[in-house]
Coordinates of C-alpha atoms and ligand atoms in Angstrom, one line a residue:
M801 CA -20.9 -41.7 25.0
K802 CA -21.0 -38.5 27.1
K803 CA -22.5 -39.3 30.6
S804 CA -25.2 -36.7 30.2
Y805 CA -26.3 -38.0 26.8
F806 CA -26.1 -41.5 27.9
L807 CA -28.7 -40.7 30.9
L808 CA -30.8 -39.2 28.3
V809 CA -30.8 -42.2 26.0
C810 CA -31.4 -44.5 29.0
A811 CA -34.4 -42.4 29.9
C812 CA -35.7 -43.2 26.5
A813 CA -36.3 -47.0 27.5
L814 CA -38.1 -45.8 30.6
L815 CA -40.3 -43.1 29.2
T816 CA -41.3 -44.5 25.8
G817 CA -45.0 -45.1 25.8
C818 CA -44.8 -47.0 22.6
K819 CA -43.4 -50.3 21.7
H820 CA -40.3 -48.6 20.5
T821 CA -37.2 -49.0 22.3
S822 CA -35.1 -45.9 22.2
S823 CA -32.9 -46.7 19.3
S824 CA -31.4 -44.5 16.9
L825 CA -33.4 -46.5 14.4
E826 CA -36.2 -44.4 15.3
I827 CA -34.7 -41.2 13.9
R828 CA -33.7 -41.7 10.2
L829 CA -31.3 -39.3 8.8
N830 CA -28.0 -39.2 6.7
Q831 CA -25.6 -41.1 8.8
V832 CA -22.3 -40.0 7.0
G833 CA -22.5 -36.2 7.1
F834 CA -23.9 -32.9 6.0
R835 CA -22.3 -29.8 4.5
P836 CA -22.7 -26.7 6.8
L837 CA -25.1 -25.1 4.4
Q838 CA -26.9 -28.2 3.2
E839 CA -30.5 -28.7 3.8
K840 CA -30.7 -31.1 6.9
T841 CA -33.8 -33.1 7.7
A842 CA -34.5 -36.0 10.0
T843 CA -37.6 -38.4 9.9
I844 CA -39.0 -39.2 13.5
D845 CA -41.1 -42.5 14.1
V846 CA -44.1 -41.5 16.3
C847 CA -46.5 -43.9 17.8
A848 CA -49.8 -42.8 16.4
A849 CA -51.2 -40.8 13.4
D850 CA -52.4 -37.9 15.8
A851 CA -49.4 -37.6 17.6
A852 CA -48.6 -33.8 18.5
P853 CA -45.4 -32.5 16.9
C854 CA -42.4 -33.6 18.7
S855 CA -40.0 -31.0 20.6
V856 CA -36.6 -31.4 19.2
S857 CA -33.3 -30.7 20.8
I858 CA -29.8 -31.2 19.2
L859 CA -26.9 -31.7 21.6
S860 CA -23.2 -31.1 20.9
A861 CA -20.6 -33.7 21.7
S862 CA -20.1 -31.9 25.1
G863 CA -23.8 -32.4 25.9
D864 CA -24.7 -28.7 25.4
T865 CA -28.1 -28.0 23.6
V866 CA -27.2 -26.2 20.4
W867 CA -30.4 -26.2 18.7
T868 CA -34.1 -26.6 19.6
G869 CA -37.1 -26.7 17.4
T870 CA -40.5 -28.5 16.6
A871 CA -41.3 -31.5 14.2
S872 CA -43.9 -31.2 11.4
P873 CA -47.4 -32.4 12.0
T874 CA -47.5 -36.2 11.7
M875 CA -47.6 -37.6 8.0
L876 CA -48.1 -41.1 6.9
N877 CA -45.8 -43.0 5.0
P878 CA -47.3 -43.2 1.5
I879 CA -46.3 -46.9 1.2
S880 CA -46.5 -48.4 4.7
G881 CA -48.8 -45.8 6.2
K882 CA -46.7 -45.5 9.1
P883 CA -46.8 -42.4 11.1
R884 CA -43.8 -40.2 10.8
Q885 CA -42.7 -36.5 11.6
L886 CA -40.2 -34.5 9.8
V887 CA -37.8 -32.1 11.4
D888 CA -35.8 -29.5 9.5
F889 CA -32.6 -28.5 11.2
S890 CA -30.8 -26.8 8.3
T891 CA -30.1 -23.6 10.5
L892 CA -27.7 -25.7 12.4
T893 CA -24.6 -25.0 10.3
T894 CA -21.5 -25.3 12.7
P895 CA -19.1 -28.0 11.8
G896 CA -19.3 -30.7 14.5
T897 CA -20.8 -33.9 15.7
Y898 CA -24.1 -33.9 17.3
H899 CA -27.2 -36.0 18.5
L900 CA -30.8 -35.2 17.9
I901 CA -33.3 -35.7 20.9
A902 CA -37.0 -36.0 19.8
S903 CA -39.4 -35.9 22.7
S904 CA -43.2 -36.0 23.0
P905 CA -45.3 -36.6 26.2
H906 CA -44.7 -40.4 26.2
H907 CA -41.7 -40.8 23.8
L908 CA -38.1 -39.8 23.9
T909 CA -35.8 -40.9 21.1
A910 CA -32.2 -40.1 20.4
S911 CA -30.5 -40.3 16.9
S912 CA -27.2 -41.7 15.7
P913 CA -24.5 -39.1 15.4
I914 CA -25.1 -36.2 13.1
T915 CA -21.8 -34.9 11.3
I916 CA -21.5 -31.5 9.7
S917 CA -18.3 -30.9 7.9
P918 CA -17.1 -29.0 4.9
R919 CA -16.5 -32.1 2.8
P920 CA -18.6 -35.1 4.2
Y921 CA -18.6 -36.9 1.0
R922 CA -14.8 -37.0 -0.1
F923 CA -13.9 -40.0 1.8
L924 CA -17.0 -42.0 0.9
T925 CA -16.3 -41.1 -2.7
R926 CA -12.7 -42.4 -2.3
Q927 CA -14.0 -45.6 -0.8
A928 CA -16.7 -46.1 -3.3
L929 CA -13.9 -45.9 -6.0
R930 CA -11.5 -48.2 -4.1
A931 CA -14.2 -50.9 -4.2
F932 CA -13.5 -51.4 -7.7
Y933 CA -9.8 -52.2 -6.8
Y934 CA -11.0 -54.9 -4.3
Q935 CA -13.1 -56.4 -7.2
R936 CA -10.0 -56.7 -9.4
T937 CA -9.7 -60.4 -10.8
A938 CA -6.2 -62.1 -11.7
M939 CA -4.0 -60.0 -9.6
P940 CA -3.1 -60.1 -5.6
I941 CA -4.5 -57.4 -3.4
D942 CA -1.4 -56.5 -1.3
E943 CA -0.5 -53.9 1.2
P944 CA -0.2 -51.0 1.2
Y945 CA -2.9 -50.9 -1.3
A946 CA -5.3 -53.6 0.4
E947 CA -5.7 -51.2 3.4
G948 CA -6.6 -54.2 5.7
Y949 CA -8.1 -56.5 3.1
P950 CA -5.3 -58.1 1.5
R951 CA -5.9 -61.6 -0.5
P952 CA -4.1 -63.6 -3.2
A953 CA -5.1 -63.4 -6.9
G954 CA -8.3 -64.9 -7.9
H955 CA -9.3 -66.4 -11.4
P956 CA -6.3 -65.7 -13.9
D957 CA -8.7 -66.5 -16.7
T958 CA -5.6 -67.3 -19.0
L959 CA -7.2 -70.7 -19.9
V960 CA -10.7 -69.9 -20.7
L961 CA -12.7 -72.2 -22.9
V962 CA -14.9 -71.1 -25.9
H963 CA -18.4 -72.3 -25.3
A964 CA -20.2 -74.2 -28.0
S965 CA -22.4 -71.1 -28.3
A966 CA -19.6 -68.9 -29.3
A967 CA -17.9 -71.4 -31.5
T968 CA -16.5 -70.3 -34.9
A969 CA -14.2 -71.8 -37.7
E970 CA -11.4 -69.8 -36.2
R971 CA -12.2 -70.6 -32.7
P972 CA -14.1 -74.0 -32.5
E973 CA -15.7 -75.3 -29.2
N974 CA -13.3 -75.5 -26.5
T975 CA -10.6 -73.4 -27.9
I976 CA -8.7 -71.8 -25.0
I977 CA -8.2 -68.1 -25.0
S978 CA -6.9 -65.8 -22.4
S979 CA -9.4 -63.2 -21.2
S980 CA -7.6 -62.1 -18.0
G981 CA -8.1 -59.0 -15.8
G982 CA -11.1 -56.9 -15.2
W983 CA -13.3 -56.6 -12.1
Y984 CA -15.7 -59.5 -10.7
D985 CA -19.3 -58.1 -11.5
A986 CA -20.7 -58.3 -8.1
G987 CA -21.1 -60.8 -5.3
D988 CA -20.2 -63.6 -7.7
Y989 CA -17.0 -64.4 -9.6
N990 CA -18.1 -63.8 -13.1
K991 CA -17.5 -61.0 -15.8
Y992 CA -20.4 -59.6 -18.0
V993 CA -19.8 -57.4 -20.8
V994 CA -23.3 -55.8 -20.7
N995 CA -23.0 -54.7 -17.0
S996 CA -19.4 -53.7 -17.5
G997 CA -20.1 -51.6 -20.6
Y998 CA -22.9 -49.6 -18.6
T999 CA -20.5 -49.3 -15.6
M1000 CA -17.7 -47.9 -17.8
G1001 CA -20.2 -45.4 -19.5
V1002 CA -21.3 -44.1 -16.2
F1003 CA -17.8 -44.1 -14.8
L1004 CA -16.2 -42.4 -17.8
M1005 CA -19.0 -39.9 -18.3
A1006 CA -18.7 -38.9 -14.4
Y1007 CA -14.8 -38.3 -15.0
E1008 CA -15.5 -36.2 -18.0
Q1009 CA -17.8 -34.0 -15.9
Q1010 CA -15.4 -33.2 -13.0
R1011 CA -11.9 -34.0 -14.5
A1012 CA -10.2 -31.5 -12.0
Y1013 CA -11.8 -33.1 -9.0
Y1014 CA -11.0 -36.8 -9.9
D1015 CA -7.5 -35.8 -11.0
T1016 CA -6.7 -35.0 -7.4
L1017 CA -8.5 -37.9 -5.8
H1018 CA -5.7 -40.4 -4.5
L1019 CA -6.8 -44.0 -4.4
N1020 CA -3.7 -45.8 -3.1
I1021 CA -3.8 -48.5 -6.0
P1022 CA -0.8 -50.0 -7.5
E1023 CA -0.9 -47.5 -10.6
S1024 CA -0.9 -44.5 -8.3
T1025 CA 2.6 -43.7 -9.2
L1026 CA 1.9 -43.4 -12.9
P1027 CA 1.2 -40.0 -14.4
V1028 CA -2.5 -40.6 -15.0
P1029 CA -5.5 -40.0 -12.4
D1030 CA -5.9 -43.1 -10.1
M1031 CA -9.5 -43.3 -11.3
L1032 CA -8.7 -43.6 -14.9
A1033 CA -5.8 -46.1 -14.0
E1034 CA -8.5 -48.3 -12.1
A1035 CA -11.0 -48.2 -15.1
M1036 CA -8.2 -49.2 -17.5
Y1037 CA -7.8 -52.4 -15.6
N1038 CA -11.4 -53.4 -16.7
I1039 CA -11.3 -51.8 -20.1
R1040 CA -8.3 -53.8 -21.1
W1041 CA -10.2 -57.0 -20.1
M1042 CA -13.2 -55.8 -22.0
M1043 CA -10.9 -55.7 -25.2
T1044 CA -10.2 -59.3 -24.8
M1045 CA -13.9 -60.2 -25.0
Q1046 CA -13.9 -59.3 -28.6
D1047 CA -13.8 -62.2 -31.2
T1048 CA -11.7 -61.7 -34.2
D1049 CA -14.7 -60.9 -36.3
G1050 CA -15.6 -58.1 -34.1
G1051 CA -18.5 -59.4 -31.9
A1052 CA -18.3 -59.5 -28.2
Y1053 CA -18.9 -62.5 -26.0
H1054 CA -21.9 -61.8 -23.7
K1055 CA -20.0 -63.0 -20.4
L1056 CA -17.1 -64.9 -19.0
T1057 CA -18.4 -67.3 -16.5
E1058 CA -18.4 -70.7 -14.8
P1059 CA -21.3 -73.0 -15.7
D1060 CA -23.1 -72.3 -12.3
F1061 CA -22.4 -70.0 -9.6
E1062 CA -19.5 -70.9 -7.3
G1063 CA -20.2 -71.4 -3.6
F1064 CA -18.9 -68.8 -1.1
I1065 CA -15.5 -70.0 -1.2
H1066 CA -12.3 -68.1 -1.5
P1067 CA -11.5 -67.3 -5.2
T1068 CA -8.2 -69.4 -5.0
E1069 CA -10.3 -72.5 -4.2
C1070 CA -12.6 -72.2 -7.2
Q1071 CA -12.0 -75.2 -9.6
K1072 CA -14.8 -74.8 -12.3
P1073 CA -14.0 -74.5 -15.8
R1074 CA -14.5 -70.9 -17.1
Y1075 CA -16.3 -70.1 -20.5
V1076 CA -16.8 -67.3 -22.9
V1077 CA -20.4 -67.6 -24.2
L1078 CA -22.5 -66.5 -27.1
K1079 CA -21.6 -63.1 -29.0
T1080 CA -24.7 -60.9 -28.6
T1081 CA -25.7 -57.5 -30.1
P1082 CA -26.3 -55.6 -26.9
A1083 CA -22.8 -56.7 -25.6
T1084 CA -21.0 -55.8 -28.8
L1085 CA -22.5 -52.3 -29.0
D1086 CA -21.8 -51.7 -25.1
L1087 CA -18.3 -52.7 -26.1
A1088 CA -18.2 -50.4 -29.0
A1089 CA -19.6 -47.5 -26.8
T1090 CA -17.4 -48.2 -24.1
L1091 CA -14.1 -48.1 -26.3
A1092 CA -15.2 -45.1 -28.2
L1093 CA -15.9 -43.1 -25.0
A1094 CA -12.4 -44.4 -23.6
A1095 CA -10.6 -43.5 -26.7
R1096 CA -11.8 -39.9 -26.1
I1097 CA -11.2 -39.7 -22.4
Y1098 CA -7.8 -41.3 -22.7
A1099 CA -6.4 -39.3 -25.4
P1100 CA -4.3 -37.0 -23.1
Y1101 CA -2.6 -40.0 -21.9
E1102 CA -1.1 -41.7 -24.9
H1103 CA 2.2 -41.5 -23.1
V1104 CA 1.0 -43.7 -20.3
Y1105 CA -1.0 -46.2 -22.7
P1106 CA 0.9 -45.9 -25.8
G1107 CA -1.4 -47.1 -28.9
F1108 CA -4.5 -47.5 -26.7
V1109 CA -6.5 -44.6 -28.4
D1110 CA -5.8 -46.1 -32.0
E1111 CA -6.4 -49.8 -30.7
A1112 CA -9.8 -48.7 -28.9
T1113 CA -11.0 -46.7 -31.8
E1114 CA -10.6 -49.5 -34.3
A1115 CA -11.9 -52.0 -31.9
A1116 CA -15.0 -49.7 -31.4
K1117 CA -15.5 -49.4 -35.0
H1118 CA -15.2 -53.2 -35.7
A1119 CA -17.7 -54.0 -33.0
Y1120 CA -20.1 -51.4 -34.4
E1121 CA -19.9 -53.0 -37.8
W1122 CA -20.5 -56.6 -36.4
A1123 CA -23.7 -55.4 -34.7
K1124 CA -24.9 -53.7 -37.8
A1125 CA -24.3 -57.0 -39.5
N1126 CA -26.0 -59.0 -36.6
P1127 CA -28.5 -56.5 -35.3
A1128 CA -30.7 -58.8 -33.2
I1129 CA -28.6 -61.6 -31.5
Y1130 CA -29.8 -61.6 -28.0
Y1131 CA -28.9 -63.5 -24.9
D1132 CA -31.8 -66.1 -24.1
Q1133 CA -29.9 -68.3 -21.5
P1134 CA -32.8 -71.1 -21.5
A1135 CA -32.8 -71.3 -25.2
M1136 CA -29.1 -71.4 -25.4
N1137 CA -29.0 -74.3 -22.8
E1138 CA -31.4 -76.3 -25.0
Q1139 CA -29.0 -76.1 -27.8
F1140 CA -25.5 -76.2 -26.1
T1141 CA -23.7 -77.7 -23.3
P1142 CA -22.6 -77.3 -20.7
A1143 CA -25.7 -75.7 -19.4
I1144 CA -25.1 -72.1 -18.1
T1145 CA -27.0 -71.0 -15.2
T1146 CA -25.2 -67.7 -13.8
G1147 CA -26.3 -64.1 -14.4
A1148 CA -28.2 -63.4 -17.7
Y1149 CA -28.1 -59.6 -18.1
D1150 CA -30.7 -60.5 -20.8
D1151 CA -31.9 -57.6 -23.0
Y1152 CA -34.1 -58.1 -26.0
D1153 CA -33.9 -54.8 -27.7
A1154 CA -30.6 -53.2 -29.0
Q1155 CA -32.0 -50.1 -30.2
D1156 CA -30.7 -48.2 -27.2
E1157 CA -27.2 -49.9 -27.4
F1158 CA -27.2 -48.8 -31.1
Y1159 CA -27.8 -45.1 -30.0
W1160 CA -25.3 -45.1 -27.3
A1161 CA -22.6 -46.7 -29.6
A1162 CA -23.3 -44.5 -32.5
T1163 CA -23.2 -41.3 -30.2
E1164 CA -19.9 -42.3 -28.9
L1165 CA -18.6 -43.0 -32.2
Y1166 CA -19.6 -39.7 -33.4
L1167 CA -18.3 -37.8 -30.5
L1168 CA -14.9 -39.6 -31.1
T1169 CA -14.6 -39.4 -34.8
H1170 CA -16.9 -36.4 -35.9
D1171 CA -18.0 -38.8 -38.6
P1172 CA -21.6 -37.2 -39.4
V1173 CA -22.6 -40.8 -40.5
Y1174 CA -22.6 -41.9 -36.8
R1175 CA -24.4 -38.7 -35.8
D1176 CA -27.2 -39.4 -38.4
E1177 CA -27.4 -42.9 -37.2
A1178 CA -27.5 -42.0 -33.6
L1179 CA -30.3 -39.6 -34.0
G1180 CA -32.3 -42.1 -35.9
Y1181 CA -31.9 -44.7 -33.1
C1182 CA -33.0 -42.3 -30.2
P1183 CA -36.1 -44.0 -28.5
A1184 CA -39.2 -41.8 -28.4
Q1185 CA -39.9 -43.0 -24.7
F1186 CA -37.7 -41.5 -22.1
T1187 CA -36.4 -44.2 -19.7
P1188 CA -34.0 -43.8 -16.9
A1189 CA -30.5 -45.7 -17.7
T1190 CA -29.6 -49.1 -16.4
W1191 CA -27.5 -52.0 -17.6
G1192 CA -30.6 -53.0 -20.0
N1193 CA -31.4 -49.6 -21.4
V1194 CA -28.4 -47.1 -21.9
A1195 CA -30.4 -44.6 -24.3
E1196 CA -30.2 -42.0 -21.5
L1197 CA -26.5 -42.2 -21.5
A1198 CA -26.5 -41.3 -25.1
S1199 CA -29.1 -38.4 -24.6
L1200 CA -26.8 -37.2 -21.8
E1201 CA -24.1 -37.0 -24.0
W1202 CA -25.9 -35.1 -26.6
M1203 CA -27.1 -32.6 -23.9
L1204 CA -23.4 -32.1 -22.8
H1205 CA -22.1 -31.9 -26.5
P1206 CA -25.1 -30.2 -28.2
A1207 CA -22.8 -28.5 -31.1
G1208 CA -24.6 -29.0 -34.3
V1209 CA -27.7 -30.7 -32.7
E1210 CA -28.9 -27.9 -30.6
A1211 CA -32.4 -28.4 -31.1
F1212 CA -32.2 -32.3 -30.5
A1213 CA -30.0 -31.6 -27.4
Q1214 CA -32.8 -29.3 -26.0
E1215 CA -35.4 -32.0 -26.6
C1216 CA -33.5 -34.5 -24.6
Q1217 CA -33.1 -31.7 -21.8
T1218 CA -36.9 -31.1 -21.7
A1219 CA -37.5 -34.8 -21.5
L1220 CA -35.2 -35.2 -18.6
L1221 CA -36.6 -32.3 -16.7
A1222 CA -40.1 -33.6 -17.4
H1223 CA -39.1 -36.9 -16.1
L1224 CA -37.9 -35.4 -12.8
Q1225 CA -40.6 -33.0 -12.2
P1226 CA -43.2 -35.2 -10.5
Y1227 CA -40.6 -36.8 -8.1
I1228 CA -39.4 -33.4 -7.1
E1229 CA -42.8 -32.5 -6.3
E1230 CA -43.2 -35.6 -4.1
A1231 CA -40.3 -34.7 -2.0
E1232 CA -42.1 -31.5 -1.0
S1233 CA -45.5 -33.0 -0.7
I1234 CA -46.0 -36.6 0.5
S1235 CA -42.5 -37.8 1.2
V1236 CA -41.9 -38.7 5.0
H1237 CA -38.1 -38.5 4.2
R1238 CA -38.2 -35.1 2.1
S1239 CA -36.8 -37.4 -0.8
P1240 CA -37.6 -37.4 -4.5
Y1241 CA -37.1 -41.1 -4.4
G1242 CA -39.0 -43.9 -2.4
N1243 CA -42.4 -42.5 -2.0
R1244 CA -43.9 -45.3 -4.4
A1245 CA -43.9 -49.1 -4.0
E1246 CA -42.7 -49.3 -7.5
D1247 CA -39.5 -47.6 -6.4
F1248 CA -38.4 -50.6 -4.6
F1249 CA -36.9 -53.4 -6.8
W1250 CA -33.7 -55.2 -7.4
G1251 CA -30.7 -52.9 -7.1
C1252 CA -33.0 -49.9 -6.5
N1253 CA -30.5 -48.1 -4.2
S1254 CA -28.4 -47.6 -7.4
E1255 CA -30.8 -47.9 -10.5
G1256 CA -33.5 -45.9 -8.7
C1257 CA -32.1 -43.6 -5.9
C1258 CA -28.5 -42.7 -6.8
W1259 CA -29.2 -42.7 -10.5
R1260 CA -32.2 -40.2 -9.8
G1261 CA -29.8 -38.1 -7.8
I1262 CA -27.4 -38.1 -10.8
E1263 CA -30.0 -37.1 -13.2
C1264 CA -30.7 -34.1 -10.9
L1265 CA -27.1 -33.3 -10.9
Y1266 CA -27.1 -33.2 -14.7
A1267 CA -30.3 -31.1 -14.6
Y1268 CA -28.4 -28.7 -12.1
R1269 CA -25.4 -28.6 -14.4
L1270 CA -27.6 -27.8 -17.5
T1271 CA -29.9 -25.3 -15.9
G1272 CA -28.2 -23.9 -12.8
N1273 CA -31.4 -24.5 -10.8
E1274 CA -30.5 -25.1 -7.3
L1275 CA -33.7 -27.2 -6.8
Y1276 CA -31.9 -30.0 -8.7
R1277 CA -28.9 -29.9 -6.6
I1278 CA -30.8 -29.9 -3.4
N1279 CA -32.9 -32.9 -4.7
A1280 CA -29.5 -34.8 -5.6
E1281 CA -28.5 -34.4 -2.0
R1282 CA -32.0 -35.6 -0.7
C1283 CA -31.4 -38.7 -2.9
L1284 CA -28.0 -39.2 -1.2
N1285 CA -29.7 -38.7 2.2
H1286 CA -32.2 -41.3 1.4
V1287 CA -29.4 -43.9 0.7
L1288 CA -27.3 -43.0 3.5
G1289 CA -30.0 -43.5 6.3
Q1290 CA -33.1 -41.4 5.8
N1291 CA -35.3 -44.3 4.7
A1292 CA -37.8 -46.6 5.9
T1293 CA -35.1 -49.3 6.9
G1294 CA -32.9 -46.9 8.9
Y1295 CA -29.9 -48.5 7.3
C1296 CA -26.9 -46.4 5.7
F1297 CA -26.6 -48.8 2.7
V1298 CA -22.8 -48.5 2.2
T1299 CA -20.5 -51.0 3.9
G1300 CA -18.5 -49.4 6.5
F1301 CA -20.3 -46.2 6.7
G1302 CA -22.9 -44.9 9.3
A1303 CA -24.0 -45.9 12.6
H1304 CA -26.2 -48.8 11.0
S1305 CA -24.8 -50.3 7.9
P1306 CA -25.0 -53.8 6.4
Q1307 CA -22.8 -56.3 7.9
Q1308 CA -23.6 -59.5 5.6
P1309 CA -23.6 -58.5 2.0
H1310 CA -24.2 -61.1 -0.5
H1311 CA -20.5 -60.8 -1.6
R1312 CA -18.1 -63.8 -1.8
L1313 CA -15.0 -61.6 -1.5
S1314 CA -16.4 -59.9 1.6
N1315 CA -17.0 -63.2 3.0
I1316 CA -13.3 -64.4 3.2
Y1317 CA -12.4 -61.6 5.5
A1318 CA -12.8 -61.9 9.7
N1319 CA -12.7 -58.0 9.5
G1320 CA -15.3 -57.7 6.6
P1321 CA -17.2 -56.7 4.9
L1322 CA -15.2 -54.9 2.4
P1323 CA -15.9 -51.1 2.8
G1324 CA -17.5 -48.7 0.4
F1325 CA -19.9 -50.9 -1.4
L1326 CA -23.4 -49.6 -2.2
I1327 CA -26.1 -52.5 -1.3
G1328 CA -28.8 -53.3 -3.6
G1329 CA -31.5 -52.4 -1.2
P1330 CA -35.3 -53.1 -0.5
N1331 CA -37.0 -55.3 -3.3
R1332 CA -40.6 -55.8 -3.3
E1333 CA -40.4 -58.6 -5.8
R1334 CA -38.3 -60.7 -3.3
Q1335 CA -36.9 -63.3 -5.8
D1336 CA -34.7 -64.8 -3.2
E1337 CA -37.5 -65.8 -0.7
G1338 CA -37.4 -69.4 0.4
I1339 CA -33.7 -70.0 -0.8
D1340 CA -31.0 -70.7 1.6
G1341 CA -33.2 -69.6 4.4
V1342 CA -34.2 -66.1 3.2
Q1343 CA -37.5 -65.2 4.8
Y1344 CA -39.0 -61.8 4.9
P1345 CA -41.3 -60.5 7.7
K1346 CA -45.0 -61.3 6.7
N1347 CA -46.8 -58.5 5.1
V1348 CA -43.6 -56.5 5.0
S1349 CA -44.1 -53.3 2.9
A1350 CA -42.1 -52.6 -0.3
D1351 CA -39.8 -50.1 1.3
E1352 CA -38.9 -52.3 4.1
S1353 CA -38.4 -55.6 2.1
Y1354 CA -34.8 -55.7 3.0
L1355 CA -32.5 -58.4 4.9
D1356 CA -29.1 -57.8 6.0
F1357 CA -28.6 -61.4 5.4
R1358 CA -25.8 -63.0 3.4
P1359 CA -28.1 -65.4 1.2
S1360 CA -30.4 -62.6 0.2
Y1361 CA -28.9 -61.7 -3.2
A1362 CA -32.2 -59.9 -4.2
T1363 CA -31.7 -57.2 -1.5
N1364 CA -28.1 -57.5 -0.1
E1365 CA -25.8 -57.9 -2.9
V1366 CA -23.1 -55.5 -4.3
T1367 CA -22.2 -54.7 -7.9
I1368 CA -19.9 -52.7 -10.0
N1369 CA -23.0 -51.0 -11.8
W1370 CA -24.4 -49.8 -8.4
N1371 CA -21.2 -48.5 -7.1
V1372 CA -20.5 -46.4 -10.1
T1373 CA -23.6 -44.7 -9.3
L1374 CA -22.8 -44.1 -5.7
F1375 CA -19.5 -42.3 -6.4
A1376 CA -21.0 -40.6 -9.4
L1377 CA -23.5 -39.0 -7.0
T1378 CA -21.0 -38.3 -4.0
A1379 CA -18.5 -36.8 -6.2
G1380 CA -20.8 -34.8 -8.2
L1381 CA -22.1 -33.4 -4.8
D1382 CA -18.5 -33.0 -3.2
A1383 CA -17.2 -31.3 -6.3
Q1384 CA -19.8 -28.6 -6.0
Q1385 CA -17.9 -27.3 -2.9
Ligands
G3I697 O1 -37.0 -52.0 -13.7 C1 -38.1 -52.9 -13.3 C2 -39.0 -51.9 -12.5 O2 -39.7 -51.0 -13.4 C3 -40.2 -52.8 -11.9 O3 -41.0 -51.9 -11.3 C4 -39.6 -53.9 -11.1 C5 -40.6 -54.9 -10.5 O4 -41.1 -55.5 -11.6 O5 -38.7 -54.7 -12.0 C6 -37.6 -53.9 -12.4 O6 -36.7 -54.7 -13.3 C7 -35.9 -55.5 -12.3 C8 -34.5 -55.2 -12.8 O7 -33.6 -56.2 -12.0 C9 -34.1 -53.8 -12.5 O8 -32.6 -53.7 -13.1 C10 -36.3 -57.0 -12.5 O9 -37.4 -57.1 -11.9 C11 -35.2 -58.0 -11.9 O10 -35.4 -59.4 -12.1 C12 -33.7 -57.4 -12.3 O11 -32.8 -58.4 -11.6 C13 -31.5 -58.2 -12.2 C14 -30.9 -59.5 -11.6 O12 -29.6 -59.8 -11.8 C15 -31.7 -60.9 -12.1 O13 -31.7 -60.9 -13.5 C16 -30.6 -57.2 -11.6 O14 -31.0 -55.8 -12.3 C17 -29.2 -57.4 -11.9 O15 -28.5 -56.5 -11.2 C18 -28.9 -58.7 -11.3 O16 -27.5 -58.8 -11.8 C19 -26.7 -59.8 -11.1 C20 -26.1 -60.8 -12.1 O17 -27.0 -61.4 -13.0 C21 -25.1 -61.8 -11.5 N1 -24.2 -60.8 -10.7 C22 -24.8 -60.3 -9.7 C23 -25.6 -59.3 -10.1 C24 -26.4 -58.4 -8.8 O18 -27.2 -59.3 -8.3
9MR698 O1 -24.6 -65.3 -5.9 C1 -25.4 -65.3 -6.9 C2 -25.8 -63.7 -7.2 O2 -24.4 -63.2 -7.7 C3 -26.8 -63.7 -8.2 O3 -27.3 -62.2 -8.2 C4 -28.0 -64.5 -7.7 C5 -29.1 -64.3 -8.9 O4 -28.8 -64.9 -10.0 O5 -27.5 -65.9 -7.8 C6 -26.7 -66.2 -6.7 O6 -26.3 -67.3 -6.7 C7 -27.4 -68.2 -5.9 C8 -28.1 -68.9 -6.9 O7 -29.0 -68.1 -7.5 C9 -29.0 -69.8 -6.1 N1 -28.3 -70.7 -5.1 C10 -27.5 -70.1 -4.2 C11 -26.5 -69.2 -4.9 C12 -25.7 -68.3 -4.0 O8 -26.6 -67.5 -3.3

């Protein structure tokens, strides 16, 4: 740390009239980086609601003052009521590394490093994609691909038992099948078709939007020598597994799982039996949609994956037909456990409405086959209510596909676009009015729930990117960047919620694989984030501060699975947002 800057920071500890220590936590900003012409703001903690606007200086690495200005009048965080000021330093455009100093009569605070560079999100995108490689089951993670995090193979899944709930005449209970490969879902060691399907949808749709960008993104994975984009090679590892989850009748098993969660042990130490359980309508339709989309995306790579397009096409159609014949088989784990043994107590990904999955599957099958029967069925399944996409409601994925492929259904596609823009409008207005983080996300207590960094913040940024692509309105791209700023540090906790990035990032994610490394956590993983429901409170020592506000209900504590876990469906939204922004350059 430069001596002059160090002395300045030390002065903070002496001058502060508040309880605050002079830590960079008191200035909240994107801890990864800004493009030169990007909007740049920081949020400053102040002592009282009537605090006068702070004076702000920005120092270069050599300690020179390169920017001065004044913060906004004090605003109150709409959730916690805490006093904050905003400073806009967008006129600083020269690439470099800086620190922001905020001063008031009794308060002096220094920020964490501020980076301005031409492509601040490219490395983050790479690492967020490499996180999927680290999640691979059934193969060793070896150097040079491991990049400091090697491990032996875990869970070959070549001896998987058919659970009683999934038994058929052809595959009776305890039939042994192989269902090898694919990604671990999250911090646990199981594999779930519903979440995997949503993840593959966002993954491959992101690729379709920016083929040229992703085609040049080298991930240093074992398949990097193949004549196929690394990103598609990585996805294929999971798609191949998903195909093994389809029974001979076309239905898809809901998940592959041990009966109850393994402890925080090395994957090679796991001894529990693994089962495929109950075929469900949502899982089967998610498989149908995934394979139909994949058949379209991988068509140019038949020479790398001979026969895949035809195989995926037939499997998708078979799955859709099974779902039409079994339209309402849902995963009710407690009910299943009353009927069958062994009891299964791992993640449920339960969903009691398959209309959205029918909508998505029929849409993808139409885009693949151009068979008007699928189109007409898809439009009939479109729900009246607009709902942001998540693993349990994939309708928006279908609507986005129609917006991007409107041929023959222009009026319907326009209706979808109108609904998307109407959905975004109030949040964009909040960014400019009540937000102390200049963000269209995180201004309401309801914004903070399990996985909200992804399903809330990153996904809203992705929605803004789609709106930008569809309308060309810069405001949407700016708000997509604001969502990323929020995840990367301009938020109530002051955390940069991606492991290995930023000056203050999670160190103890609820992630069994990270736990096996002395140099952990594994980098590039998006953390779930603050969760006002706090479902893990009281379990394994999880204790939140008394009266903690919704936007601060986060613990960087390994047992906190409700705020500090990682998952494949969260990471896909991270790279879809960072790549979507990076590709604009
Ligand atoms: O979406 C609603 C929101 O509108 C509402 O304001 C909020 C508060 O009531 O709830 C939100 O729903 C939450 C939902 O996550 C959001 O996707 C539910 O409360 C919450 O229970 C649900 O948690 C899920 C969790 O499993 C428990 O079922 C997470 O989505 C899901 O990511 C997580 O998945 C687990 C797997 O089961 C096992 N592997 C790890 C993985 C991640 O923790
Ligand atoms: O590790 C499990 C995590 O992946 C799940 O999201 C979470 C909720 O289903 O459960 C975690 O497992 C915990 C279990 O629920 C309670 N006992 C401790 C387990 C490890 O934290």
